[in-house]
Coordinates of C-alpha atoms in Angstrom, one line a residue:
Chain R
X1 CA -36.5 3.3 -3.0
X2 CA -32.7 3.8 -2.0
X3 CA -32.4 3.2 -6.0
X4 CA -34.4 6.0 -6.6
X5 CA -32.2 8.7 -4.5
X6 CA -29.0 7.0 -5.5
X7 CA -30.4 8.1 -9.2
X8 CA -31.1 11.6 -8.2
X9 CA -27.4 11.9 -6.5
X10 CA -26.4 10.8 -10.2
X11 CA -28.3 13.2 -12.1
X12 CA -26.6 15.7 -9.3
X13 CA -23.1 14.3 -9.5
X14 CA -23.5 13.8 -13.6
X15 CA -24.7 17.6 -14.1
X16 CA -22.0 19.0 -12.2
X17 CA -19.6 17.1 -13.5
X18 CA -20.2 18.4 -17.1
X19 CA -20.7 21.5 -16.2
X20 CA -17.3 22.2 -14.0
X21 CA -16.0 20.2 -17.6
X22 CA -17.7 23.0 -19.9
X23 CA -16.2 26.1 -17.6
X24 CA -12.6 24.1 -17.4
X25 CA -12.8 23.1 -21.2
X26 CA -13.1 27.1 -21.6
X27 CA -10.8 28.3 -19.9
X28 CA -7.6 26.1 -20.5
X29 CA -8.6 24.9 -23.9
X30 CA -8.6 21.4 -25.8
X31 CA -5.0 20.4 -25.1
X32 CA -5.1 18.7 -21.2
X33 CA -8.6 17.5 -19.8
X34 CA -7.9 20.0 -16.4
X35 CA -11.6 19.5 -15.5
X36 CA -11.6 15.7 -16.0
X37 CA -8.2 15.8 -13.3
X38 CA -10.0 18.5 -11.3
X39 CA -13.3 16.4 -10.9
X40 CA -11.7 13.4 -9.8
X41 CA -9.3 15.2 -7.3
X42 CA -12.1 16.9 -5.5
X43 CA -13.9 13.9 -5.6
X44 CA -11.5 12.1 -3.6
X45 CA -11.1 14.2 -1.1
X46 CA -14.7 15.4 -0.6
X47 CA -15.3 11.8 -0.4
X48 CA -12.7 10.9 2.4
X49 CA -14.1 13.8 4.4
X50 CA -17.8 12.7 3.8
X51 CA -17.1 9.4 4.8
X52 CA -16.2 10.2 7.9
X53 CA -18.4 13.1 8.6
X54 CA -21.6 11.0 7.7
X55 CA -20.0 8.3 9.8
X56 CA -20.4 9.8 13.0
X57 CA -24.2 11.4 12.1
X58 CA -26.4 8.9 13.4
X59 CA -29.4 10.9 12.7
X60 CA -28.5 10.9 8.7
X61 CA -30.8 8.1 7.4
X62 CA -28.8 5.5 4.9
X63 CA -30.5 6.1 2.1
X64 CA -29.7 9.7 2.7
X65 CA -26.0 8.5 2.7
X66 CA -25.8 6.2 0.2
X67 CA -27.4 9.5 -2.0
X68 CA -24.3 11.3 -1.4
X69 CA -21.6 9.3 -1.3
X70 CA -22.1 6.6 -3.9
X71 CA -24.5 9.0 -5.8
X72 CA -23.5 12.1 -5.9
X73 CA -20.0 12.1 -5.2
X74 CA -19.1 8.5 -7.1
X75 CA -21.0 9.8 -10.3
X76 CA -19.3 13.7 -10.4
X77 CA -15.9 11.6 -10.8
X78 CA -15.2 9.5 -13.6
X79 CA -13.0 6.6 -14.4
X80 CA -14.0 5.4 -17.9
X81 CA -13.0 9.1 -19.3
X82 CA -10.3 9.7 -17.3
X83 CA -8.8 6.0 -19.3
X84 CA -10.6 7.4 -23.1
X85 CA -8.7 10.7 -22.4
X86 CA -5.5 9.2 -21.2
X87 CA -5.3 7.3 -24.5
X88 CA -6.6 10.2 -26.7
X89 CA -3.4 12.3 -25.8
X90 CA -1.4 9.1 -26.0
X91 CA -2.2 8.4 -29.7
X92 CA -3.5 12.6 -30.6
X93 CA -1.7 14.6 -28.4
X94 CA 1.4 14.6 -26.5
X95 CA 2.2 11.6 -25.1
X96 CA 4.5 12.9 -22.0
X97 CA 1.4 14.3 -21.6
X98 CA -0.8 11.0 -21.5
X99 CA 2.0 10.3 -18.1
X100 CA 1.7 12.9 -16.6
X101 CA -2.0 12.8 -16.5
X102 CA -2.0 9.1 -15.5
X103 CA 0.7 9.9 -12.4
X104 CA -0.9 13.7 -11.7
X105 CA -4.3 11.0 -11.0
X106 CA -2.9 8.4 -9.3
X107 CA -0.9 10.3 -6.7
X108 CA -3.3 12.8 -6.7
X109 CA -6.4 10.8 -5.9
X110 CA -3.9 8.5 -2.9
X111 CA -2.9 11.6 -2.1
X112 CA -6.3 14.1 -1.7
X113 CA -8.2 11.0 -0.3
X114 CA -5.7 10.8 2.4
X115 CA -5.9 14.1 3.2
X116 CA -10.4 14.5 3.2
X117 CA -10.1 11.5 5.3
X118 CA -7.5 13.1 7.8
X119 CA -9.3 16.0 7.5
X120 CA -12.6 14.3 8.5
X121 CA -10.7 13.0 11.5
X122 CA -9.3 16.1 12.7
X123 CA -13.0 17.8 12.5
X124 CA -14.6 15.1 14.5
X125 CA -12.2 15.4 17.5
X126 CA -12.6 18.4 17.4
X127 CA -16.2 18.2 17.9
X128 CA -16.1 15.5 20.1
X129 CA -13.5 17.6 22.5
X130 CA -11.2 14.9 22.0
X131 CA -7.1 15.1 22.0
X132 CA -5.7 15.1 18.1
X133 CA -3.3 12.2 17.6
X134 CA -0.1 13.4 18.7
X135 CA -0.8 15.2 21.4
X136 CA -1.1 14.5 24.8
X137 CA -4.7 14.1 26.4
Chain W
X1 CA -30.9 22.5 -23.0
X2 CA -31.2 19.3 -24.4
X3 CA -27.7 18.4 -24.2
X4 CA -27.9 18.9 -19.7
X5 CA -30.9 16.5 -19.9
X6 CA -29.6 13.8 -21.6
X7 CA -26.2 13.9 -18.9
X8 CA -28.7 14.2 -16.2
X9 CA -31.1 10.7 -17.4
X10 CA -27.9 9.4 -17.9
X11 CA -26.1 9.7 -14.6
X12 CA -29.5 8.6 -13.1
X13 CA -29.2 5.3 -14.5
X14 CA -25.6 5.4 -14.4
X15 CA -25.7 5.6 -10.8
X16 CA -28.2 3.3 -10.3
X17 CA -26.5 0.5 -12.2
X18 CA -22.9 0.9 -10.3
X19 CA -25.2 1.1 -6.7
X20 CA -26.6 -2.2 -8.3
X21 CA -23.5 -4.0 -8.9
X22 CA -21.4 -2.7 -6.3
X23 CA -23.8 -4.3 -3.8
X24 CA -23.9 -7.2 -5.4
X25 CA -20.4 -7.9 -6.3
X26 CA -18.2 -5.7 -3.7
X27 CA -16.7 -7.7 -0.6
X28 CA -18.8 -11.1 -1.6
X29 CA -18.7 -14.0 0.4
X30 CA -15.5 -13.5 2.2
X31 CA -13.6 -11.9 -0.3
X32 CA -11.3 -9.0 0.3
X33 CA -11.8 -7.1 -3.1
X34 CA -14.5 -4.7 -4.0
X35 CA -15.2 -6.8 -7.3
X36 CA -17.8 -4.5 -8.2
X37 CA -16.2 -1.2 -8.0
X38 CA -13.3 -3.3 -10.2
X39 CA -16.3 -4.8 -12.8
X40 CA -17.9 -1.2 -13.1
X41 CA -14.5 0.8 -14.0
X42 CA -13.2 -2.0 -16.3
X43 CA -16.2 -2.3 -18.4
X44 CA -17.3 1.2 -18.3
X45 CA -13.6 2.5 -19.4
X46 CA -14.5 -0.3 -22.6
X47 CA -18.0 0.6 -23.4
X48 CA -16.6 4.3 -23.7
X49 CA -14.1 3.4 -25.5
X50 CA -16.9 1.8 -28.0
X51 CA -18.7 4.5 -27.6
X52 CA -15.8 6.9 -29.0
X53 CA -14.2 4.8 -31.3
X54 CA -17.8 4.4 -33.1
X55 CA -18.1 7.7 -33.2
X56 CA -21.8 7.6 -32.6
X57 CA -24.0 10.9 -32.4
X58 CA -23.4 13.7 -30.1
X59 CA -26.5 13.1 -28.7
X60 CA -25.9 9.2 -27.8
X61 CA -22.5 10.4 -26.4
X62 CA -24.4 13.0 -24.1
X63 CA -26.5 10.1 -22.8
X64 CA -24.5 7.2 -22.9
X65 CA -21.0 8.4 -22.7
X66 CA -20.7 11.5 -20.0
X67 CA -23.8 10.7 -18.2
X68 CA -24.5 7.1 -18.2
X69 CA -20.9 5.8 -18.3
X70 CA -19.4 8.6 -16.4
X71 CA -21.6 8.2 -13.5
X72 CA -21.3 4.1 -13.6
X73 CA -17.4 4.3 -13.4
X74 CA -16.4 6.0 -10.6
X75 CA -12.6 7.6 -9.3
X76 CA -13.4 8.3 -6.0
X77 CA -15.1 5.4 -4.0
X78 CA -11.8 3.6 -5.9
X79 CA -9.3 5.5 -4.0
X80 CA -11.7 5.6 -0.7
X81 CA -11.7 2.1 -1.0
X82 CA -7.8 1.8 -1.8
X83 CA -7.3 4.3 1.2
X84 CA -9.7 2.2 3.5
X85 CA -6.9 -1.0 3.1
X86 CA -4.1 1.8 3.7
X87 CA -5.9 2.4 7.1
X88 CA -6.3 -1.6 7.9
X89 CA -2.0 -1.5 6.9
X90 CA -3.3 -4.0 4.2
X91 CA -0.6 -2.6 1.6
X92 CA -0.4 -5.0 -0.8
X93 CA -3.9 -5.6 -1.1
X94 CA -3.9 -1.4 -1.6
X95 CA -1.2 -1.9 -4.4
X96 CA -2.9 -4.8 -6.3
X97 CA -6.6 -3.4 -6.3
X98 CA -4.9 0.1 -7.8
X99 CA -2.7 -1.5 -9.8
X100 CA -5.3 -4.1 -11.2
X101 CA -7.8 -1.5 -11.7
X102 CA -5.5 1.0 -13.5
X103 CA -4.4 -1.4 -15.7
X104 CA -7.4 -3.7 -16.7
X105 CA -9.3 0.1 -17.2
X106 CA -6.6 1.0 -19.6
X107 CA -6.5 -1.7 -21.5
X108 CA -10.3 -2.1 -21.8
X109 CA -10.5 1.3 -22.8
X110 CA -8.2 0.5 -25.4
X111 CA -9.8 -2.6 -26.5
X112 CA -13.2 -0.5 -26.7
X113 CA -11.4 2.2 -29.0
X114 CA -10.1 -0.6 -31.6
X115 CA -13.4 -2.4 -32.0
X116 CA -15.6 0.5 -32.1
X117 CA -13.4 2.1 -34.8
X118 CA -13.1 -1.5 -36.5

């Protein structure tokens, strides 16, 4: 059965990827797959947030979870596009470009996952009342 | 219309497949590497580079390559799980399961564009 709701967070994830793709794809044009970048940044940081967040929320059954995270959030980013695309503007298009995307990804996901997952951190002591690191209880 | 349904059967399967292997394959029998978040990237990043290479019909790449393949390969449980090893200060596991992913996916999507275009 958790195959099941894994599938629906996939037809969730899948659909919103491609359709944030479509409105990106409009608005900047062929030249630089923004929404591709854009899918996979958000992703990472949503991601380290969620993780967290569903971490502490016993009452959130796995399969509930396991919908989300590996789901919903694992299929709305990409990493077999992300490597077709790089090449495409390697070979097609510009291939300072084709860097650029590869480093802008890279750092960026490192980057935005560390950042959900501080986030996610912060929030839960917060709740819990607790000191944030750093300061002094 | 048709086009949104074909992404959506695809990610359902897409997603099911990863779950699949992930479970299998990810942290097995003692080892510190999530083999199957490695295993789906790599050969997803080839398969779509088949898929695109071939140039098969739009509506095989609608099915196959954004939903099926982009919901098997995956960006970010690959940085939560590179981000996880930053936590445990296990840096150069961090570096080699990025750097090892990066470039095997790279490559395989190259070798995927070559043959399907041979």
């Amino acid at each position: 059965m958790v195959y099941f709701w894994i599938g629906v967070g996939g037809i969730a994830g899948a659909l919103l990827r491609y359709g944030l793709y479509l409105l990106m794809y409009q608005w900047t044009g062929p030249l630089f797959p923004w929404g591709t970048l854009a899918e996979n940044w958000i992703g990472c940081f949503v991601l380290g947030w969620f993780n967290v967040w569903a971490h502490e929320r016993l009452s959130l059954s796995p399969q509930l979870r396991t919908s989300l995270g590996t789901g919903l959030i694992g299929s709305f980013t990409t990493f077999s596009t992300f490597n077709v695309d790089t090449w495409e503007l390697v070979m097609y298009g510009d291939k300072w470009l084709g860097l650029f995307y590869v480093l802008a990804s890279f750092w960026g996901g490192i980057l935005l996952a560390w950042v959900g997952w501080r986030l996610g951190l912060y929030l839960q002591r917060e709740r819990l009342d607790l000191p944030q690191k750093g300061e002094s209880p | 219309m048709t086009t949104w349904g074909l992404v959506a059967a695809g990610g359902f399967f897409g997603a099911i497949a990863r779950f699949a292997i992930s479970r299998w394959l990810n942290f097995r029998a003692g080892s510190p590497w999530p083999w199957g978040t490695w295993l789906v990237n790599s050969s997803g990043s080839f398969l779509l580079g088949w898929l695109v290479g071939a140039e098969v019909n739009p509506n095989i790449l609608m099915f196959a390559g954004v939903g099926f393949l982009g919901s098997y390969t995956t960006f970010s449980t690959l940085h939560w799980e590179a981000q996880q090893f930053a936590v445990k200060k296990e840096w150069s596991t961090m570096v080699l399961y990025l750097g090892v992913t990066y470039i095997t996916g790279f490559l395989a999507a190259f070798v995927g564009l070559w043959m399907g275009s041979h």
